[in-house]
PDB file of C-alpha atoms in Angstrom:
ATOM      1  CA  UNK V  16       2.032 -11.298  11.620  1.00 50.00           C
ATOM      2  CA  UNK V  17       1.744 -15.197  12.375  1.00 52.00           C
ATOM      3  CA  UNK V  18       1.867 -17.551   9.565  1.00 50.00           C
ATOM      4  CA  UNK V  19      -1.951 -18.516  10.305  1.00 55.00           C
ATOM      5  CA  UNK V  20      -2.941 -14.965   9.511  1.00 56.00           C
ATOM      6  CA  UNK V  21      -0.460 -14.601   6.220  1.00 52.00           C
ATOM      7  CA  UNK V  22      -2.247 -18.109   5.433  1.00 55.00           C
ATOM      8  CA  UNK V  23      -5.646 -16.779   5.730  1.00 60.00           C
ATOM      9  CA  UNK V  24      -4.757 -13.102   3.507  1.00 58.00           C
ATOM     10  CA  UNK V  25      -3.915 -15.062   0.738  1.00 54.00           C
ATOM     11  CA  UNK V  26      -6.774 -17.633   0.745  1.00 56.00           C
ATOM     12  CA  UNK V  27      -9.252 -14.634   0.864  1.00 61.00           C
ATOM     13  CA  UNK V  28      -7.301 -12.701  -1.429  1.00 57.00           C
ATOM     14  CA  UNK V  29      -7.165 -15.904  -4.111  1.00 52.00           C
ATOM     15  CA  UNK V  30     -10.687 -16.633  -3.708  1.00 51.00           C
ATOM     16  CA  UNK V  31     -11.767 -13.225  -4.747  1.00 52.00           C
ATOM     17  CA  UNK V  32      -9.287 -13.108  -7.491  1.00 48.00           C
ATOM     18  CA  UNK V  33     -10.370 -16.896  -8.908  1.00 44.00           C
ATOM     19  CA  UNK V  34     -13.942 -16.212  -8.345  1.00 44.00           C
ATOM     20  CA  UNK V  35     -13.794 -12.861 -10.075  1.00 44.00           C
ATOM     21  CA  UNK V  36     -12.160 -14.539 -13.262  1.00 42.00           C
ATOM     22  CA  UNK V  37     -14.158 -17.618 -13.097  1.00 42.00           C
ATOM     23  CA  UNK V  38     -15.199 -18.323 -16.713  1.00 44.00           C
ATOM     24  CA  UNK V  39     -19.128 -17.611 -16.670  1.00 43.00           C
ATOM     25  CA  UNK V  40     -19.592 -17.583 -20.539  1.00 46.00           C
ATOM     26  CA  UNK V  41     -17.770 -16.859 -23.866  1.00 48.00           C
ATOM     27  CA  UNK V  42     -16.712 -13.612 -23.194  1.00 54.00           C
ATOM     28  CA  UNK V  43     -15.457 -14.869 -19.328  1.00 47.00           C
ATOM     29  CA  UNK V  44     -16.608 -11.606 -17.148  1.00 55.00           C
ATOM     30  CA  UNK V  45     -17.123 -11.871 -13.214  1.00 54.00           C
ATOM     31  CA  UNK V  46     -20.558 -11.734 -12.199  1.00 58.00           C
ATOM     32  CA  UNK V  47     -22.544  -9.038 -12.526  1.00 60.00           C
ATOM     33  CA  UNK V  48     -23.112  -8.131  -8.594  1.00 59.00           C
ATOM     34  CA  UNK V  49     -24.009  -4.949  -7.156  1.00 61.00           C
ATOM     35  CA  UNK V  50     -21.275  -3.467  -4.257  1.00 62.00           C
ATOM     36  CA  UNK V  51     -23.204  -3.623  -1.104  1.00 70.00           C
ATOM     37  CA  UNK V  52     -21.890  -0.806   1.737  1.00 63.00           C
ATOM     38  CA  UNK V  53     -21.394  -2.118   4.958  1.00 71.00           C
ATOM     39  CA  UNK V  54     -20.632   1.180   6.966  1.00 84.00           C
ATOM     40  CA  UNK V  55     -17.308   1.960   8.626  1.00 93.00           C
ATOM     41  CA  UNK V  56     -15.050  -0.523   9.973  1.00 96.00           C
ATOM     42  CA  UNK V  57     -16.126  -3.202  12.680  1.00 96.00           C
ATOM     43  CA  UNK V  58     -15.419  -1.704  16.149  1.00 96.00           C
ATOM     44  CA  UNK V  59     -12.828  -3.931  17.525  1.00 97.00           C
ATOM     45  CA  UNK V  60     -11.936  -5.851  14.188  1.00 97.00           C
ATOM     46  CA  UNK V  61      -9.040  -7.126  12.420  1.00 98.00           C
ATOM     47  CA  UNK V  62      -8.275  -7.059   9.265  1.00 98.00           C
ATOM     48  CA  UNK V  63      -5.699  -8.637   6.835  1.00 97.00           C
ATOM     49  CA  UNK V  64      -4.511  -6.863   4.043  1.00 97.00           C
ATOM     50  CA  UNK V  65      -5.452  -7.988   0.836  1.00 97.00           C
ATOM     51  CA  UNK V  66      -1.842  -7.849  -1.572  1.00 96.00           C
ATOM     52  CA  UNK V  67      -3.708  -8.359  -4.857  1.00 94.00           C
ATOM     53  CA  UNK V  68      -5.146  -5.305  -4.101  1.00 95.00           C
ATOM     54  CA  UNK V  69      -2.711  -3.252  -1.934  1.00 97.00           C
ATOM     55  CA  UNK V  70      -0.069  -1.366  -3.211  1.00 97.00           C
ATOM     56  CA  UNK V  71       2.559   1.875  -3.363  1.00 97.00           C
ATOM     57  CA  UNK V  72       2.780   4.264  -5.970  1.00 98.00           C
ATOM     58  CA  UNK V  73       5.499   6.741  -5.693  1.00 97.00           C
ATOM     59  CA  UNK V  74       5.865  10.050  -7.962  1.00 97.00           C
ATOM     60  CA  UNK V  75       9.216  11.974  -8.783  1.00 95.00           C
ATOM     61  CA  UNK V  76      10.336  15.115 -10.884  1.00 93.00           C
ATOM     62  CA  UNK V  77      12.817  15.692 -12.652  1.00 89.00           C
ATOM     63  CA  UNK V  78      14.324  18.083 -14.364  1.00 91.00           C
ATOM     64  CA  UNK V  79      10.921  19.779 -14.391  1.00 89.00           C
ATOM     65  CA  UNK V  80       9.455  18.325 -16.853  1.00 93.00           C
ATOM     66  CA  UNK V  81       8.188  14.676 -17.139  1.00 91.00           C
ATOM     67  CA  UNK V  82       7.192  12.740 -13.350  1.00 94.00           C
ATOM     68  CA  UNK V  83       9.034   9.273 -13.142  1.00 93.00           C
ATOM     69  CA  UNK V  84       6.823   7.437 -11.855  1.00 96.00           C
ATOM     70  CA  UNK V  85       7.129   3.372 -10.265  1.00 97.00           C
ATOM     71  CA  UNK V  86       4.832   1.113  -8.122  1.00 97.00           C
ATOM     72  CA  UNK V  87       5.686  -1.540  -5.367  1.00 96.00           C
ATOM     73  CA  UNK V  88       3.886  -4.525  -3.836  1.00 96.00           C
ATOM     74  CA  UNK V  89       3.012  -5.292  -0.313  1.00 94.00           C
ATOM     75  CA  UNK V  90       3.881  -8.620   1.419  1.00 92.00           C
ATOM     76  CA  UNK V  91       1.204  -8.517   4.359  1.00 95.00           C
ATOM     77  CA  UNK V  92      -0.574  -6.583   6.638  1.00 98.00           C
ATOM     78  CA  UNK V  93      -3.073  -6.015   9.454  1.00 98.00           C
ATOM     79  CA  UNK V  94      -5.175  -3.062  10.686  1.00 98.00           C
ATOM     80  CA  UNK V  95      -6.684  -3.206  13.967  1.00 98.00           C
ATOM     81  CA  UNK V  96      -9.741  -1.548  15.018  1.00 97.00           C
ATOM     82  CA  UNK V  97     -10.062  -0.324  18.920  1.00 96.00           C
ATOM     83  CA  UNK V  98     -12.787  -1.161  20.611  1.00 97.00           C
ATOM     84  CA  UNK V  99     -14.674   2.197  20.156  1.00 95.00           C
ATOM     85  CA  UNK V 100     -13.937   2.345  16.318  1.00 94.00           C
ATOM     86  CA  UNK V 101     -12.221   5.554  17.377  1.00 95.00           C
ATOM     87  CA  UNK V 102      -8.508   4.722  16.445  1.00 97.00           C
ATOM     88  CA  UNK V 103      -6.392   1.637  15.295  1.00 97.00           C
ATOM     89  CA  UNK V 104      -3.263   0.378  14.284  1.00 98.00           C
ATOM     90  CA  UNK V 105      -1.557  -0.913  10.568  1.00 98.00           C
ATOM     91  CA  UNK V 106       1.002  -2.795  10.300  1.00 98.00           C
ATOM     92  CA  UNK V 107       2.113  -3.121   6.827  1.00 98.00           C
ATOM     93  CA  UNK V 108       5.098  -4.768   5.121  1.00 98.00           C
ATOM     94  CA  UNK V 109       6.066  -4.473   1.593  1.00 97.00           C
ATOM     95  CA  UNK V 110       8.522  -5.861  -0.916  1.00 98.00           C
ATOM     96  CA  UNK V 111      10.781  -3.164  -2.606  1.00 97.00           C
ATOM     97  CA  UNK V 112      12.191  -5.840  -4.696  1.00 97.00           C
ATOM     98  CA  UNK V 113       9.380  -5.825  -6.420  1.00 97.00           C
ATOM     99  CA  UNK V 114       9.694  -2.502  -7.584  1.00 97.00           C
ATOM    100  CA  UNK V 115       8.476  -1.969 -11.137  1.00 97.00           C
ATOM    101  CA  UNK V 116       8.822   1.605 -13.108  1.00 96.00           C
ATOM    102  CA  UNK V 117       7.436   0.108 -16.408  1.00 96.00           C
ATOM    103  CA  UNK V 118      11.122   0.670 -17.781  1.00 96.00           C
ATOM    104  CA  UNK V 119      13.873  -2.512 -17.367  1.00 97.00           C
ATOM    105  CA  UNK V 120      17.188  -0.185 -17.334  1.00 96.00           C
ATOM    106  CA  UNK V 121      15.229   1.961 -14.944  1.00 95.00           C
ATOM    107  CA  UNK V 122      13.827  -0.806 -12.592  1.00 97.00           C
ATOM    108  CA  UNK V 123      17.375  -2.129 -12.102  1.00 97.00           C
ATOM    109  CA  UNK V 124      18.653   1.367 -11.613  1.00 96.00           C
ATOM    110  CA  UNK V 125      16.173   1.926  -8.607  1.00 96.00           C
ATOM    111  CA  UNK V 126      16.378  -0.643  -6.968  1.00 97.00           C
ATOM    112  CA  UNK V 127      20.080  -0.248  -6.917  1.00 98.00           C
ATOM    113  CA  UNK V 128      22.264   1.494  -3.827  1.00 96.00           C
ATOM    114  CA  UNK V 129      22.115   5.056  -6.243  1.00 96.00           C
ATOM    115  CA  UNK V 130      18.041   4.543  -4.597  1.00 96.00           C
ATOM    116  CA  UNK V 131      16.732   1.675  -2.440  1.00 96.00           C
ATOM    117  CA  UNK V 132      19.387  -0.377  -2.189  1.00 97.00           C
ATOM    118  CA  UNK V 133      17.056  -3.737  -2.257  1.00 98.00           C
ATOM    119  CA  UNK V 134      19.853  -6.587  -1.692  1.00 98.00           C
ATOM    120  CA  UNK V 135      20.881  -4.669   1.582  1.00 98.00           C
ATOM    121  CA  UNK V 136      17.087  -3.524   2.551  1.00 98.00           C
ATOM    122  CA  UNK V 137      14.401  -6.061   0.119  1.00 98.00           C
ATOM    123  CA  UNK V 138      11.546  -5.130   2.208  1.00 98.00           C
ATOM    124  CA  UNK V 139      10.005  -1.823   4.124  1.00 98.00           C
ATOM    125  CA  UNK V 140       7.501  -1.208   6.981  1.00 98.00           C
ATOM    126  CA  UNK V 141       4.894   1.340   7.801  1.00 98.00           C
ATOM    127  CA  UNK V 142       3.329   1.037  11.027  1.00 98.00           C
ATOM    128  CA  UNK V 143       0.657   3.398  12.414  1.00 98.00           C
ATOM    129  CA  UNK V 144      -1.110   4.269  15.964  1.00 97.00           C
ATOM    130  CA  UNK V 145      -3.033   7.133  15.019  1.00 97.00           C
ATOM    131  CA  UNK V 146      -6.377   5.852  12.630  1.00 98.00           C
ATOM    132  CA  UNK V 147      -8.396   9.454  12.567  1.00 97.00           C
ATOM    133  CA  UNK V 148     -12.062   9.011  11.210  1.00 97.00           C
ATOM    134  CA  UNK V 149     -14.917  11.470   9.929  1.00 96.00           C
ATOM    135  CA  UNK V 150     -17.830   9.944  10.511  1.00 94.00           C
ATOM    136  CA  UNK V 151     -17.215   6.092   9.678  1.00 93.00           C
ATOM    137  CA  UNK V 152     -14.733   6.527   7.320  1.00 96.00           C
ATOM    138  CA  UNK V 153     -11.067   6.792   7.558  1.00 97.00           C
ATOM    139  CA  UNK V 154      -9.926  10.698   6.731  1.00 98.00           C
ATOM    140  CA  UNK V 155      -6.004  10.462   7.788  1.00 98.00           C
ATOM    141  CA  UNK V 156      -3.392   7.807   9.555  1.00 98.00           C
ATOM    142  CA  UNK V 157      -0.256   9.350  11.120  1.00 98.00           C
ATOM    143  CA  UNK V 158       2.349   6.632  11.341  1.00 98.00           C
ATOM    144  CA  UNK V 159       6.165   5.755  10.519  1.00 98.00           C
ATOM    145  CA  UNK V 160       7.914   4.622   7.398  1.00 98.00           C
ATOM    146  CA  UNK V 161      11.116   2.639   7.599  1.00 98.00           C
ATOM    147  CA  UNK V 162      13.171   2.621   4.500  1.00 97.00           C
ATOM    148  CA  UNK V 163      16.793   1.450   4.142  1.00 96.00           C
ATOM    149  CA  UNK V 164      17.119   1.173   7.875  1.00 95.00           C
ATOM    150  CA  UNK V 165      15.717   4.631   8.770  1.00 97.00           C
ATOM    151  CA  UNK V 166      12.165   5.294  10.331  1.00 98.00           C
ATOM    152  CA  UNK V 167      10.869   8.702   9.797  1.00 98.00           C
ATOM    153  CA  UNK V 168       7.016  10.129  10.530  1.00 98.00           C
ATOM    154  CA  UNK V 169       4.543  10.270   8.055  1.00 98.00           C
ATOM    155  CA  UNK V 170       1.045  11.161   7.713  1.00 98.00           C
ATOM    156  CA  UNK V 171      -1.526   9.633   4.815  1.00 98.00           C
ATOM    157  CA  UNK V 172      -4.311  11.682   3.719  1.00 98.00           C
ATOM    158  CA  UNK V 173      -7.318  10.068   2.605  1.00 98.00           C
ATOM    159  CA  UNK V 174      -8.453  11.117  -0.979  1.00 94.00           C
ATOM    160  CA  UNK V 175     -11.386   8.038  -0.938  1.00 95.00           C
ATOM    161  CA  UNK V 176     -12.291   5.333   1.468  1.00 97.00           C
ATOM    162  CA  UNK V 177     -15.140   2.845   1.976  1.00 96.00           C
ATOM    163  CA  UNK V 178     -16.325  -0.453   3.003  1.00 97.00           C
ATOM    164  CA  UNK V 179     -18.300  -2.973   1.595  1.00 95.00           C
ATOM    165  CA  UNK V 180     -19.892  -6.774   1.237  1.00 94.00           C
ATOM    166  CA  UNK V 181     -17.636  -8.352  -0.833  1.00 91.00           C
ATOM    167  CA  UNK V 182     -19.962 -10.761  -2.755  1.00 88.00           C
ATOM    168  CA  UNK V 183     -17.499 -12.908  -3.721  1.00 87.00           C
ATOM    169  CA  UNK V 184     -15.762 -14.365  -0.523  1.00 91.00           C
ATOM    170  CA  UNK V 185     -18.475 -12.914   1.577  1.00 91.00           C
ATOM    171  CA  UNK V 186     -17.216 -10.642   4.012  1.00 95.00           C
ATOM    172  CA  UNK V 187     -16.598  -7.453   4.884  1.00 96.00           C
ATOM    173  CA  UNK V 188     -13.396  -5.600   2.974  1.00 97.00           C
ATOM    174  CA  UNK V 189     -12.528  -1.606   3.740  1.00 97.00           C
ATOM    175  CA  UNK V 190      -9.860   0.192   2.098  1.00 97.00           C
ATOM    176  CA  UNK V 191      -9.237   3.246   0.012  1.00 97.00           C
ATOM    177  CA  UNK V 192      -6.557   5.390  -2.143  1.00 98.00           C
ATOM    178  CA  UNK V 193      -4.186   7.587   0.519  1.00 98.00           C
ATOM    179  CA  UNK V 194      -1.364   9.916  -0.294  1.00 98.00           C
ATOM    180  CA  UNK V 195       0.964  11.948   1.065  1.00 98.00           C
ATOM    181  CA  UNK V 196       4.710  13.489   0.106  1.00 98.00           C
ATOM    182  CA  UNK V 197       7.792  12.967   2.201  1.00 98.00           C
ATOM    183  CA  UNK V 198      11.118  13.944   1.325  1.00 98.00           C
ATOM    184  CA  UNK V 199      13.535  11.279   0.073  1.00 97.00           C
ATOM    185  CA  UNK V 200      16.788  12.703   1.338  1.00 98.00           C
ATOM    186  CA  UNK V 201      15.349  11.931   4.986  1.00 97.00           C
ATOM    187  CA  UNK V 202      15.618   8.281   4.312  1.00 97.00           C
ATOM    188  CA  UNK V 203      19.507   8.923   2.553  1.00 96.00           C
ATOM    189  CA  UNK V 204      18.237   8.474  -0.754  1.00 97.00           C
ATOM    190  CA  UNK V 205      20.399  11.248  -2.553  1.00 97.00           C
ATOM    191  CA  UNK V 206      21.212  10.701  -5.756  1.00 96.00           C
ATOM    192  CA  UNK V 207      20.048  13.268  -8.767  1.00 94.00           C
ATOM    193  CA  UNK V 208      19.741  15.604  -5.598  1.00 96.00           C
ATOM    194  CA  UNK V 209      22.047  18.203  -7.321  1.00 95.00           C
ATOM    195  CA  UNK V 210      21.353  17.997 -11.024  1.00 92.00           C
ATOM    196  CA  UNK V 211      17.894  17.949 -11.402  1.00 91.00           C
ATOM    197  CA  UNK V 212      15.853  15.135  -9.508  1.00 93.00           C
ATOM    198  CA  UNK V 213      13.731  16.311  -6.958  1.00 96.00           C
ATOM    199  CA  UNK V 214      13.819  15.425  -3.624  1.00 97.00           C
ATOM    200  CA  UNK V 215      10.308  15.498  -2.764  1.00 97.00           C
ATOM    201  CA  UNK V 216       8.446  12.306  -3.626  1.00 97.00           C
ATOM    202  CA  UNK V 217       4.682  12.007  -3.846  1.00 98.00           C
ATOM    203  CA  UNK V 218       3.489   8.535  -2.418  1.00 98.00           C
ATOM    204  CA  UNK V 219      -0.066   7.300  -3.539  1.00 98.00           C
ATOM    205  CA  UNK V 220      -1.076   4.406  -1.365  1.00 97.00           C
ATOM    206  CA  UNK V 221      -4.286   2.303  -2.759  1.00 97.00           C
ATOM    207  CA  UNK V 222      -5.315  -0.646  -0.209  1.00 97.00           C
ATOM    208  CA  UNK V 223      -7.835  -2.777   0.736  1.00 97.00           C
ATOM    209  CA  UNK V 224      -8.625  -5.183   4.228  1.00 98.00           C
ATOM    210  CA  UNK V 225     -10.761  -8.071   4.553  1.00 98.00           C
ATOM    211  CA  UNK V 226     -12.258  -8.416   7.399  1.00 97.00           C
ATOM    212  CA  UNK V 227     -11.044 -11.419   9.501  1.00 96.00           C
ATOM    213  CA  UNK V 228     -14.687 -12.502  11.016  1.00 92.00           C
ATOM    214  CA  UNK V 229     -17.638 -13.408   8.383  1.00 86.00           C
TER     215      UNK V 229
END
């Protein structure tokens, strides 16, 4: 992505985020503005992807009881719209330094090599070609994940996804909540493997695009 476009994702993204907590009155609540839908994505459009909104979930047994559970940010992004709204492309980057279980001993733990390894790999990439729709709204993207140097096929499901006017920066923003489970070991992540942690690893991807064009 060109610094222009990075420029421009985090201007939109900061004006919705300081016009949403813009103090109004004493009890400093965004205004009260109806969602307004906007269809499917723009045929031909680019987006950027909004990182106050945008980000990875990932779920993991073990020992079959409790789920560990930890969330990472994304850097930047873009999704592309073909020209017949029939397909696209993503191209999203995020920061597993930023990796954040809720739990200090266990954050550091993570995102040491025993996991992702983040001083030898601080970011990851998913890229897609494959943007299938029902209707106007995205149902599934079949792309690749690279992790720790390795790039293995994945496929997000859509569980939600819509578009709308956003009434605060004025344009058009798309995105929804996407999940799918992968297998860790593909990606050399092995530790816990034989004492209890499981190897598969649910991811639940929430994110949101802004429309580049007013």
């Amino acid at each position: 992505m060109t610094h222009k476009l990075i420029t421009m994702a985090a201007a939109l993204a900061l004006a919705a985020a300081a016009q949403a907590q813009a103090p109004l009155g004493p009890d400093f609540t965004a205004p009260a503005v109806a969602m307004q839908p906007s269809g499917g994505p723009a045929k031909g459009a680019s987006y950027v992807v909004d990182p106050t909104h945008t980000f990875v979930n990932y779920e993991m047994g073990h020992y079959g009881t409790t789920t560990n559970r930890g969330r990472f940010s994304t850097t930047e992004g873009m999704v592309q719209i073909d020209p017949a709204g029939a397909n696209g492309k993503i191209d999203i980057t995020m920061d597993m330094t930023s990796i954040n279980t809720g739990v200090d001993l266990l954050n550091r733990h993570v995102q040491s090599k025993d996991f992702f390894n983040v001083a030898a790999f601080p970011t990851a990439r998913f890229q897609a070609d494959k943007i299938a729709f029902a209707g106007d709204k995205v149902a599934e993207v079949g792309g690749t994940l690279t992790l720790m140097g390795q790039t293995k096929p994945i496929l997000l499901k859509a569980s939600r996804f819509n578009c709308y006017l956003n009434p605060l920066i004025k344009r058009q923003v798309c995105g929804g909540d996407f999940e799918t489970t992968v297998e860790r070991s593909q990606w050399g992540i092995l530790w816990g493997l034989n004492f209890g942690f499981e190897d598969k690893v649910k991811l639940l991807v929430q994110v949101e695009a802004i429309n580049l064009k007013p």
